[in-house]
GROMACS .gro file of N, CA, C and O in nm:
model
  376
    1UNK      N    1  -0.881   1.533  -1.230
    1UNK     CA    2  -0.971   1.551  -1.117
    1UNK      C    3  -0.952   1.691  -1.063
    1UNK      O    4  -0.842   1.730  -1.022
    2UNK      N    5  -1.079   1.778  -1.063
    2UNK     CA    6  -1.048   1.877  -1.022
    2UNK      C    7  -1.003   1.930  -0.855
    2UNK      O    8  -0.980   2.045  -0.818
    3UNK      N    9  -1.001   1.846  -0.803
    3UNK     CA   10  -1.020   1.895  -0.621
    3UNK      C   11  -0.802   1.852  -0.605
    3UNK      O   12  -0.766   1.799  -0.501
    4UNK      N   13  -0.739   1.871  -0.669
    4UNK     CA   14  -0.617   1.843  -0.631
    4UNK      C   15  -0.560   1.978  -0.591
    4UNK      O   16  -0.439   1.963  -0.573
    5UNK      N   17  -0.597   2.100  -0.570
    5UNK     CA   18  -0.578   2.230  -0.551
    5UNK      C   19  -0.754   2.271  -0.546
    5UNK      O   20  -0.853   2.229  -0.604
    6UNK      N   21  -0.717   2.409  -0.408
    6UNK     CA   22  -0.775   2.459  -0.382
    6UNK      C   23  -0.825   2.540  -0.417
    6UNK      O   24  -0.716   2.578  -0.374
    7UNK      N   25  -0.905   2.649  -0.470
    7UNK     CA   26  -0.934   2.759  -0.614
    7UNK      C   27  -0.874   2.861  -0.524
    7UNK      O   28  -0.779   2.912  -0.583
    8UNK      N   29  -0.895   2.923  -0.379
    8UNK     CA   30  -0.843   3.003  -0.286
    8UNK      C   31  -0.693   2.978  -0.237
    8UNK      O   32  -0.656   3.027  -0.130
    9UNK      N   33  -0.593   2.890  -0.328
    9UNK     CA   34  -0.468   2.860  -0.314
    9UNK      C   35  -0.416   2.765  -0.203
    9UNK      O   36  -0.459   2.795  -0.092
   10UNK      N   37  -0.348   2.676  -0.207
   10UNK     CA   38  -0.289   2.616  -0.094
   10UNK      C   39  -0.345   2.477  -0.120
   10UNK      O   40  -0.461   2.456  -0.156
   11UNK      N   41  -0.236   2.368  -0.096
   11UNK     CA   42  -0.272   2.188  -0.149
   11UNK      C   43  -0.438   2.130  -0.104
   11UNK      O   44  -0.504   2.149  -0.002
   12UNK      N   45  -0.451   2.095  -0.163
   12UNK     CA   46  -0.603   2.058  -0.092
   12UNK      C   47  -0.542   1.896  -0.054
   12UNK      O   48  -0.452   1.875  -0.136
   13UNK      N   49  -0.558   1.768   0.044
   13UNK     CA   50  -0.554   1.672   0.050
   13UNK      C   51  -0.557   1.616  -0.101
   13UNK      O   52  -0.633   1.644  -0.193
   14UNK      N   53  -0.437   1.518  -0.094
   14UNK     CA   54  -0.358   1.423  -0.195
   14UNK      C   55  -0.521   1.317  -0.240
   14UNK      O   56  -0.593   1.260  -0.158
   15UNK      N   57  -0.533   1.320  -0.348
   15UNK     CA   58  -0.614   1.216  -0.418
   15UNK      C   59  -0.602   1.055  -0.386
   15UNK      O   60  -0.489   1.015  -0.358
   16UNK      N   61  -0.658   1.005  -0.386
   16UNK     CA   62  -0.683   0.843  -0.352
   16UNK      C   63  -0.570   0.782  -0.455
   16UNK      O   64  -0.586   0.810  -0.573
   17UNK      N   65  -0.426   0.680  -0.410
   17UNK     CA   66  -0.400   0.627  -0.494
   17UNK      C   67  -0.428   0.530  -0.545
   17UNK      O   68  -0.537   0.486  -0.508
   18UNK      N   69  -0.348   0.443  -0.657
   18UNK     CA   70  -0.385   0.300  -0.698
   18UNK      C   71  -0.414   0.206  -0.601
   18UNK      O   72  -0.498   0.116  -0.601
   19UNK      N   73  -0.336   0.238  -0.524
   19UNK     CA   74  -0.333   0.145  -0.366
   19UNK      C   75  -0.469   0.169  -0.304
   19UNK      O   76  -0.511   0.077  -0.235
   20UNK      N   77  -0.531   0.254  -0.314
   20UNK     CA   78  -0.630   0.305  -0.189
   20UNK      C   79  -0.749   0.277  -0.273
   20UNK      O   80  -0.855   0.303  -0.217
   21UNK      N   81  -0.759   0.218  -0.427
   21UNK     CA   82  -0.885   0.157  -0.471
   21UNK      C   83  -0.889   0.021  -0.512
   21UNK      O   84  -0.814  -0.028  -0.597
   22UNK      N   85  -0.993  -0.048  -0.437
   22UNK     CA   86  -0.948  -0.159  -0.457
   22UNK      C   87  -0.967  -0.251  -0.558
   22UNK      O   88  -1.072  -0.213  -0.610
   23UNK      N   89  -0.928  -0.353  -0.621
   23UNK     CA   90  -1.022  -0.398  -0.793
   23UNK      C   91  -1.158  -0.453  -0.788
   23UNK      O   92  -1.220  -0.471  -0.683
   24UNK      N   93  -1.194  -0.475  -0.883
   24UNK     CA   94  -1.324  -0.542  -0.905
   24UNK      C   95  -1.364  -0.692  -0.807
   24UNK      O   96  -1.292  -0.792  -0.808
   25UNK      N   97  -1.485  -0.679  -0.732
   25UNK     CA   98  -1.477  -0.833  -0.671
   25UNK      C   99  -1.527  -0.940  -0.726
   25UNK      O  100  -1.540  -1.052  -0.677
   26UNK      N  101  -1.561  -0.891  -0.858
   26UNK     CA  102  -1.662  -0.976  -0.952
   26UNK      C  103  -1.527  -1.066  -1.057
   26UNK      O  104  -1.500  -1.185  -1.066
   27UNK      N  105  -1.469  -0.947  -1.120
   27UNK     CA  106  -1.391  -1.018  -1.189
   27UNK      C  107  -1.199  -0.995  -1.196
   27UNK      O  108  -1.116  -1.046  -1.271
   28UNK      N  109  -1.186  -0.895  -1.081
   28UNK     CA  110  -1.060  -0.911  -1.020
   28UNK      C  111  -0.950  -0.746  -1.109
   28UNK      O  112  -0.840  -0.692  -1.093
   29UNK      N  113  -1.093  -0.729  -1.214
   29UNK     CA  114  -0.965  -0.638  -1.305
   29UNK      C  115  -0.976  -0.482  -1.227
   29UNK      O  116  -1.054  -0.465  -1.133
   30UNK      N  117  -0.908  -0.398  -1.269
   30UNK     CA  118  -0.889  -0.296  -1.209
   30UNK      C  119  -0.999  -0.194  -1.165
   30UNK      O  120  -1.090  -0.214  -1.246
   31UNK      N  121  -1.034  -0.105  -1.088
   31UNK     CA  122  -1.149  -0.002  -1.147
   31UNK      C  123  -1.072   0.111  -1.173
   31UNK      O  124  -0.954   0.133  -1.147
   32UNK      N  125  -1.189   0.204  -1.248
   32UNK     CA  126  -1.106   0.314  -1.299
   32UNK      C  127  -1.203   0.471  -1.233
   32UNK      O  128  -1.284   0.442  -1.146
   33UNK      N  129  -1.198   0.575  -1.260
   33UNK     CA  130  -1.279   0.700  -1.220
   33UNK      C  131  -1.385   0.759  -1.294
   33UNK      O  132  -1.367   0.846  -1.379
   34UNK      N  133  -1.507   0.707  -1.260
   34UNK     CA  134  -1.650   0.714  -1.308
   34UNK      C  135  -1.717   0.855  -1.252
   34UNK      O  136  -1.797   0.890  -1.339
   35UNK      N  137  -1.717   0.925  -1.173
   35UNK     CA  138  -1.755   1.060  -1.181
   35UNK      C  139  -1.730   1.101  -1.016
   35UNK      O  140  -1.713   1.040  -0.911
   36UNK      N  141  -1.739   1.227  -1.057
   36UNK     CA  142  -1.702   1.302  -0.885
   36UNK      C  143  -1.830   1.375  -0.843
   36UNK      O  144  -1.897   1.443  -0.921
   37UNK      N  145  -1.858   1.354  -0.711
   37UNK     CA  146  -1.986   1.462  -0.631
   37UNK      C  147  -1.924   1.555  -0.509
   37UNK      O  148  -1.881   1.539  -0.395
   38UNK      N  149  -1.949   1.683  -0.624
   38UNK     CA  150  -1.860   1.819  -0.534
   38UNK      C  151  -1.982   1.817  -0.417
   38UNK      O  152  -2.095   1.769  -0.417
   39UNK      N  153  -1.895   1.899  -0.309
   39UNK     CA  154  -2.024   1.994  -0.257
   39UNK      C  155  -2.108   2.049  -0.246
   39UNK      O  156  -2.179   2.045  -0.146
   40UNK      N  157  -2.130   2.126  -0.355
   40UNK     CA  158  -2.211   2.181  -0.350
   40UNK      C  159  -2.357   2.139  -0.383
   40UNK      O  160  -2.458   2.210  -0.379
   41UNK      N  161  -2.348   2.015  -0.416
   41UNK     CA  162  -2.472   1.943  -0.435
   41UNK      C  163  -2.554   1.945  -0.293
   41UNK      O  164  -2.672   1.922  -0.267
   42UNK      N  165  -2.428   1.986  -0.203
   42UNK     CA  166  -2.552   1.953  -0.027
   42UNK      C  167  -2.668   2.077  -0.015
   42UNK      O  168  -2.784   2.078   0.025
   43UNK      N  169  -2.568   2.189  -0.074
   43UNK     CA  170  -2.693   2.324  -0.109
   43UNK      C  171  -2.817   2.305  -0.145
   43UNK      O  172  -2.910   2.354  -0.082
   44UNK      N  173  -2.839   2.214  -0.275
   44UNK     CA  174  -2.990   2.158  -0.315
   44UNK      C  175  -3.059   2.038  -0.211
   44UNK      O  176  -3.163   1.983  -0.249
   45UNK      N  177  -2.992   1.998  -0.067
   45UNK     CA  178  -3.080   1.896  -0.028
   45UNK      C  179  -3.142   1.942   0.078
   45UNK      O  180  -3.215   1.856   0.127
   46UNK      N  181  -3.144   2.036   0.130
   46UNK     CA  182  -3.194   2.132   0.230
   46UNK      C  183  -3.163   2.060   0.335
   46UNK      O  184  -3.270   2.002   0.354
   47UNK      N  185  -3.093   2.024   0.415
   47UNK     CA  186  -2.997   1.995   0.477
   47UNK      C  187  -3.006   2.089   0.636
   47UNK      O  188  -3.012   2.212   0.632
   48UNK      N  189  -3.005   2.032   0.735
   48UNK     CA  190  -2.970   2.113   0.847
   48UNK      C  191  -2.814   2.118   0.889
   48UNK      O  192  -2.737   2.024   0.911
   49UNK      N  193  -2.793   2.249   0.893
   49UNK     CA  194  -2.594   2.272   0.851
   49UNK      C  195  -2.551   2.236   1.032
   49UNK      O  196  -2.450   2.186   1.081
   50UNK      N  197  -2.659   2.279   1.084
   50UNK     CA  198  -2.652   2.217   1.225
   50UNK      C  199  -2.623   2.078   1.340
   50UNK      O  200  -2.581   2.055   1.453
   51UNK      N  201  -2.691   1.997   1.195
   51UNK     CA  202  -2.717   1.845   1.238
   51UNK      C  203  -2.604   1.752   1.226
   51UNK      O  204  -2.593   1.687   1.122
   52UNK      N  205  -2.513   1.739   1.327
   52UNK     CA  206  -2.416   1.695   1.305
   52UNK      C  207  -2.375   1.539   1.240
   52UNK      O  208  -2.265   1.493   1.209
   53UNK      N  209  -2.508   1.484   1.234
   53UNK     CA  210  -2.523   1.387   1.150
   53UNK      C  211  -2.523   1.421   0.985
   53UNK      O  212  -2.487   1.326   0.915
   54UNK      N  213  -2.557   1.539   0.917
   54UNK     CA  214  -2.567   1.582   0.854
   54UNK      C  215  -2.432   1.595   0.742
   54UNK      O  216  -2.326   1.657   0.745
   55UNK      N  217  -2.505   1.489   0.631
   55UNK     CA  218  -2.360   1.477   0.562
   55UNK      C  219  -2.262   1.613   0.504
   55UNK      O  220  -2.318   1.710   0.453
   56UNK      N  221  -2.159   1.609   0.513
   56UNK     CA  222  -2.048   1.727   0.483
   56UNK      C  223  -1.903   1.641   0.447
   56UNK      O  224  -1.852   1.559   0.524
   57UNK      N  225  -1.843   1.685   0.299
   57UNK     CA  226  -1.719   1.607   0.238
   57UNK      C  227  -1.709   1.725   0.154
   57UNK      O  228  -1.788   1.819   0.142
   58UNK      N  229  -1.590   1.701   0.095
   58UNK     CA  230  -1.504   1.802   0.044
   58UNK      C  231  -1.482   1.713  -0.144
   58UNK      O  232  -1.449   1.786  -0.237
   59UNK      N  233  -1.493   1.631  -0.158
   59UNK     CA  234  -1.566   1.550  -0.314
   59UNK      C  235  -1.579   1.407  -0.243
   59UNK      O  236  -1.546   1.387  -0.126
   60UNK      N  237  -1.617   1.338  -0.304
   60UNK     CA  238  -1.699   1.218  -0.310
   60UNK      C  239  -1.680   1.147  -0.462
   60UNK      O  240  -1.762   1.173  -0.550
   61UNK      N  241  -1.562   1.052  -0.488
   61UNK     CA  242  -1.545   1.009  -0.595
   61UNK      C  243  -1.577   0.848  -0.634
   61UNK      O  244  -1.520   0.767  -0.561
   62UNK      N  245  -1.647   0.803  -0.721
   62UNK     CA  246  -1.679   0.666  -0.748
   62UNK      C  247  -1.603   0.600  -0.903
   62UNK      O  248  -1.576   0.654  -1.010
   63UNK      N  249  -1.590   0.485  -0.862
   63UNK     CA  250  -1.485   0.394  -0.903
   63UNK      C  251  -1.590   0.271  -0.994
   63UNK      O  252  -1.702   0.232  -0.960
   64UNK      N  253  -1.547   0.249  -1.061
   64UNK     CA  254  -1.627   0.144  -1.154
   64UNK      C  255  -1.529   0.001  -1.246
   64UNK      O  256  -1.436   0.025  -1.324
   65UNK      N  257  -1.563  -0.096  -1.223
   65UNK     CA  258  -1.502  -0.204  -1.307
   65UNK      C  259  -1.441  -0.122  -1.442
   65UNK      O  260  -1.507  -0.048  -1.514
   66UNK      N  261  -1.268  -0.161  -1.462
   66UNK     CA  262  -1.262  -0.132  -1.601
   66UNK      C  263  -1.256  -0.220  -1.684
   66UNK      O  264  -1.187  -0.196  -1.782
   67UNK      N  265  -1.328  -0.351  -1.674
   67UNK     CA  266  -1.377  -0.455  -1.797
   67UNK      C  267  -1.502  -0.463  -1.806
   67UNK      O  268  -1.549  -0.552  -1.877
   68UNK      N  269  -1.600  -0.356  -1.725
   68UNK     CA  270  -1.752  -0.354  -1.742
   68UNK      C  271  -1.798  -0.492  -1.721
   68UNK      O  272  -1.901  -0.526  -1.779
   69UNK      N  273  -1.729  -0.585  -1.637
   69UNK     CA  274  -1.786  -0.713  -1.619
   69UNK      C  275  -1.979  -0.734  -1.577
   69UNK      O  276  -2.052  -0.659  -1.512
   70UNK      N  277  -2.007  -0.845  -1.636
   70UNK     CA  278  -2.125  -0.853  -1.591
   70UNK      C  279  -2.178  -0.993  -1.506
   70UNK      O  280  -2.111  -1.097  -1.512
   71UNK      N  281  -2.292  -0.985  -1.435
   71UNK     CA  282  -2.263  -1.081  -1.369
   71UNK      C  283  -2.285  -1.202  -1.438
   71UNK      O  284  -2.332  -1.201  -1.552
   72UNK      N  285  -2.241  -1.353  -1.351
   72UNK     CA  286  -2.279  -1.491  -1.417
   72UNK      C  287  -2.384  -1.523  -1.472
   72UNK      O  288  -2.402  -1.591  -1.573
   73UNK      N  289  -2.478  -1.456  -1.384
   73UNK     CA  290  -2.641  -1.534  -1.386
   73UNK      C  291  -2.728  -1.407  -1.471
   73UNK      O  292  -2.850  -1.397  -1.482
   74UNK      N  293  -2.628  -1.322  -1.522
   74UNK     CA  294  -2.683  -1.245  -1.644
   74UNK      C  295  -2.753  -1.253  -1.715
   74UNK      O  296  -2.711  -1.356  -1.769
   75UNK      N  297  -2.891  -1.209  -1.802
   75UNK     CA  298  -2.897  -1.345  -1.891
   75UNK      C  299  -2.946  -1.169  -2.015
   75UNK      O  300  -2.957  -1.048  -1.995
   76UNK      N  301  -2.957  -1.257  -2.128
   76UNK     CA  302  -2.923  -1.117  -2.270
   76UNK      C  303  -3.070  -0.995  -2.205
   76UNK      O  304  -3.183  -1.031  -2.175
   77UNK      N  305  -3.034  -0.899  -2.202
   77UNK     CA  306  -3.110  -0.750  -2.165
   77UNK      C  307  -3.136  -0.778  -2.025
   77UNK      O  308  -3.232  -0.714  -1.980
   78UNK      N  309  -3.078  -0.856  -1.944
   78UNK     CA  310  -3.111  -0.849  -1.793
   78UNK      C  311  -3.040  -0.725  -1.758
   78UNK      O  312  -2.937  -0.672  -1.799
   79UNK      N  313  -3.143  -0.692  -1.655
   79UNK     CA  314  -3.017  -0.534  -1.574
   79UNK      C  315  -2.972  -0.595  -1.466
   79UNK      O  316  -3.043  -0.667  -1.396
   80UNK      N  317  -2.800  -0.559  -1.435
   80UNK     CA  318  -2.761  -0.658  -1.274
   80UNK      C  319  -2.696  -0.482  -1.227
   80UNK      O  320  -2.701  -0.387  -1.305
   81UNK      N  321  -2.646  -0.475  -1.103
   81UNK     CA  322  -2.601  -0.408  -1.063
   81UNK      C  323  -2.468  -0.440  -1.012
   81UNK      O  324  -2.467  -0.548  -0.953
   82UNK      N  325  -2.367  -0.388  -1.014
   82UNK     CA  326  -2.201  -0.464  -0.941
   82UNK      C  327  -2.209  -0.330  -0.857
   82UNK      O  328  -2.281  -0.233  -0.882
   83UNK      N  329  -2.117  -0.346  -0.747
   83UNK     CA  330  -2.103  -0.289  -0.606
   83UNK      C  331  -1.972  -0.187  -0.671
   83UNK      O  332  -1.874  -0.231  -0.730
   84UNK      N  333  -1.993  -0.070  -0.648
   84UNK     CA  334  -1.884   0.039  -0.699
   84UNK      C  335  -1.801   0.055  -0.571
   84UNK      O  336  -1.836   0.012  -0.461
   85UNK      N  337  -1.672   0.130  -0.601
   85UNK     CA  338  -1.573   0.179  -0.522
   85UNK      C  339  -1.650   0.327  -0.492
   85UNK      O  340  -1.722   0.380  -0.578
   86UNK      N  341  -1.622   0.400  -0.333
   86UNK     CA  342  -1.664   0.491  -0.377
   86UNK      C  343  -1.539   0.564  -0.227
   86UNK      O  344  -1.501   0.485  -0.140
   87UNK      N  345  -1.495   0.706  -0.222
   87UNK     CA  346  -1.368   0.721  -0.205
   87UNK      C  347  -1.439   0.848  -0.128
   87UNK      O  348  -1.526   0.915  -0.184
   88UNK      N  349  -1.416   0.862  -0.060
   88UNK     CA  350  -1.461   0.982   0.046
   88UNK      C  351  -1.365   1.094   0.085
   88UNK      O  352  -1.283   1.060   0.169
   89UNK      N  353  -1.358   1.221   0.040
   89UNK     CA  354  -1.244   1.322   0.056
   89UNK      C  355  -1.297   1.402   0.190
   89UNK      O  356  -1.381   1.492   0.178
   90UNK      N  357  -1.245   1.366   0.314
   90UNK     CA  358  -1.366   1.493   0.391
   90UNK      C  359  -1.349   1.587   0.356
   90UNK      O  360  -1.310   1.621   0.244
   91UNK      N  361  -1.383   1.663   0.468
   91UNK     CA  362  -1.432   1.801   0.429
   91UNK      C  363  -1.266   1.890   0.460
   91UNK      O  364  -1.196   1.862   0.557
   92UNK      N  365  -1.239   1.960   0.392
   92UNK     CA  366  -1.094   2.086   0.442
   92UNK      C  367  -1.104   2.150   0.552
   92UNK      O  368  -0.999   2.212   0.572
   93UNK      N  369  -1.180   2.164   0.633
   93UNK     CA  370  -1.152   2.221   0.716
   93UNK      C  371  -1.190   2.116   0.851
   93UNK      O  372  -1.240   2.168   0.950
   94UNK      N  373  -1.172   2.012   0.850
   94UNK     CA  374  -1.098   1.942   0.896
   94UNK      C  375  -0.950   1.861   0.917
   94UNK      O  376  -0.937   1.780   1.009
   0.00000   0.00000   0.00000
């Protein structure tokens, strides 16, 4: 994971541990690290930097079943959706 250091030097906040994700609620097994959303993605949403509602995080990491469970009422080429982990780093300069 790249956000464990800062590129301008100095620790950036400690990564989410095993403890701090929680397992699957579907089928109990672990999740694992399915992709990260840097910052700089807020640049493309045109965004008011003003609006203090206005989302601002420092990565944004999501968590996914690691037995790819599917649901009960599945049935063959159905699409279901399961509820992801998702891990919020604020922002550093907070």
């Amino acid at each position: 994971l790249g956000f464990r250091k800062q590129a301008w030097g100095g620790a950036a906040p400690p990564p989410p541990s095993s403890s701090d994700i929680p397992p699957c609620a579907r089928c109990g097994a672990p999740r694992r690290f399915e992709f990260e959303i840097l910052p700089q993605v807020l640049a493309y949403l045109d965004l008011d930097n003003e609006d203090s509602a206005a989302p601002d995080f420092a990565a944004v990491l999501i968590y996914s079943c690691s037995a790819m469970c599917k649901s009960d009422t599945a049935t063959p080429g159905d699409t279901t959706y399961a509820e992801e982990f998702v891990w919020v780093q604020p922002p550093l300069n907070e």
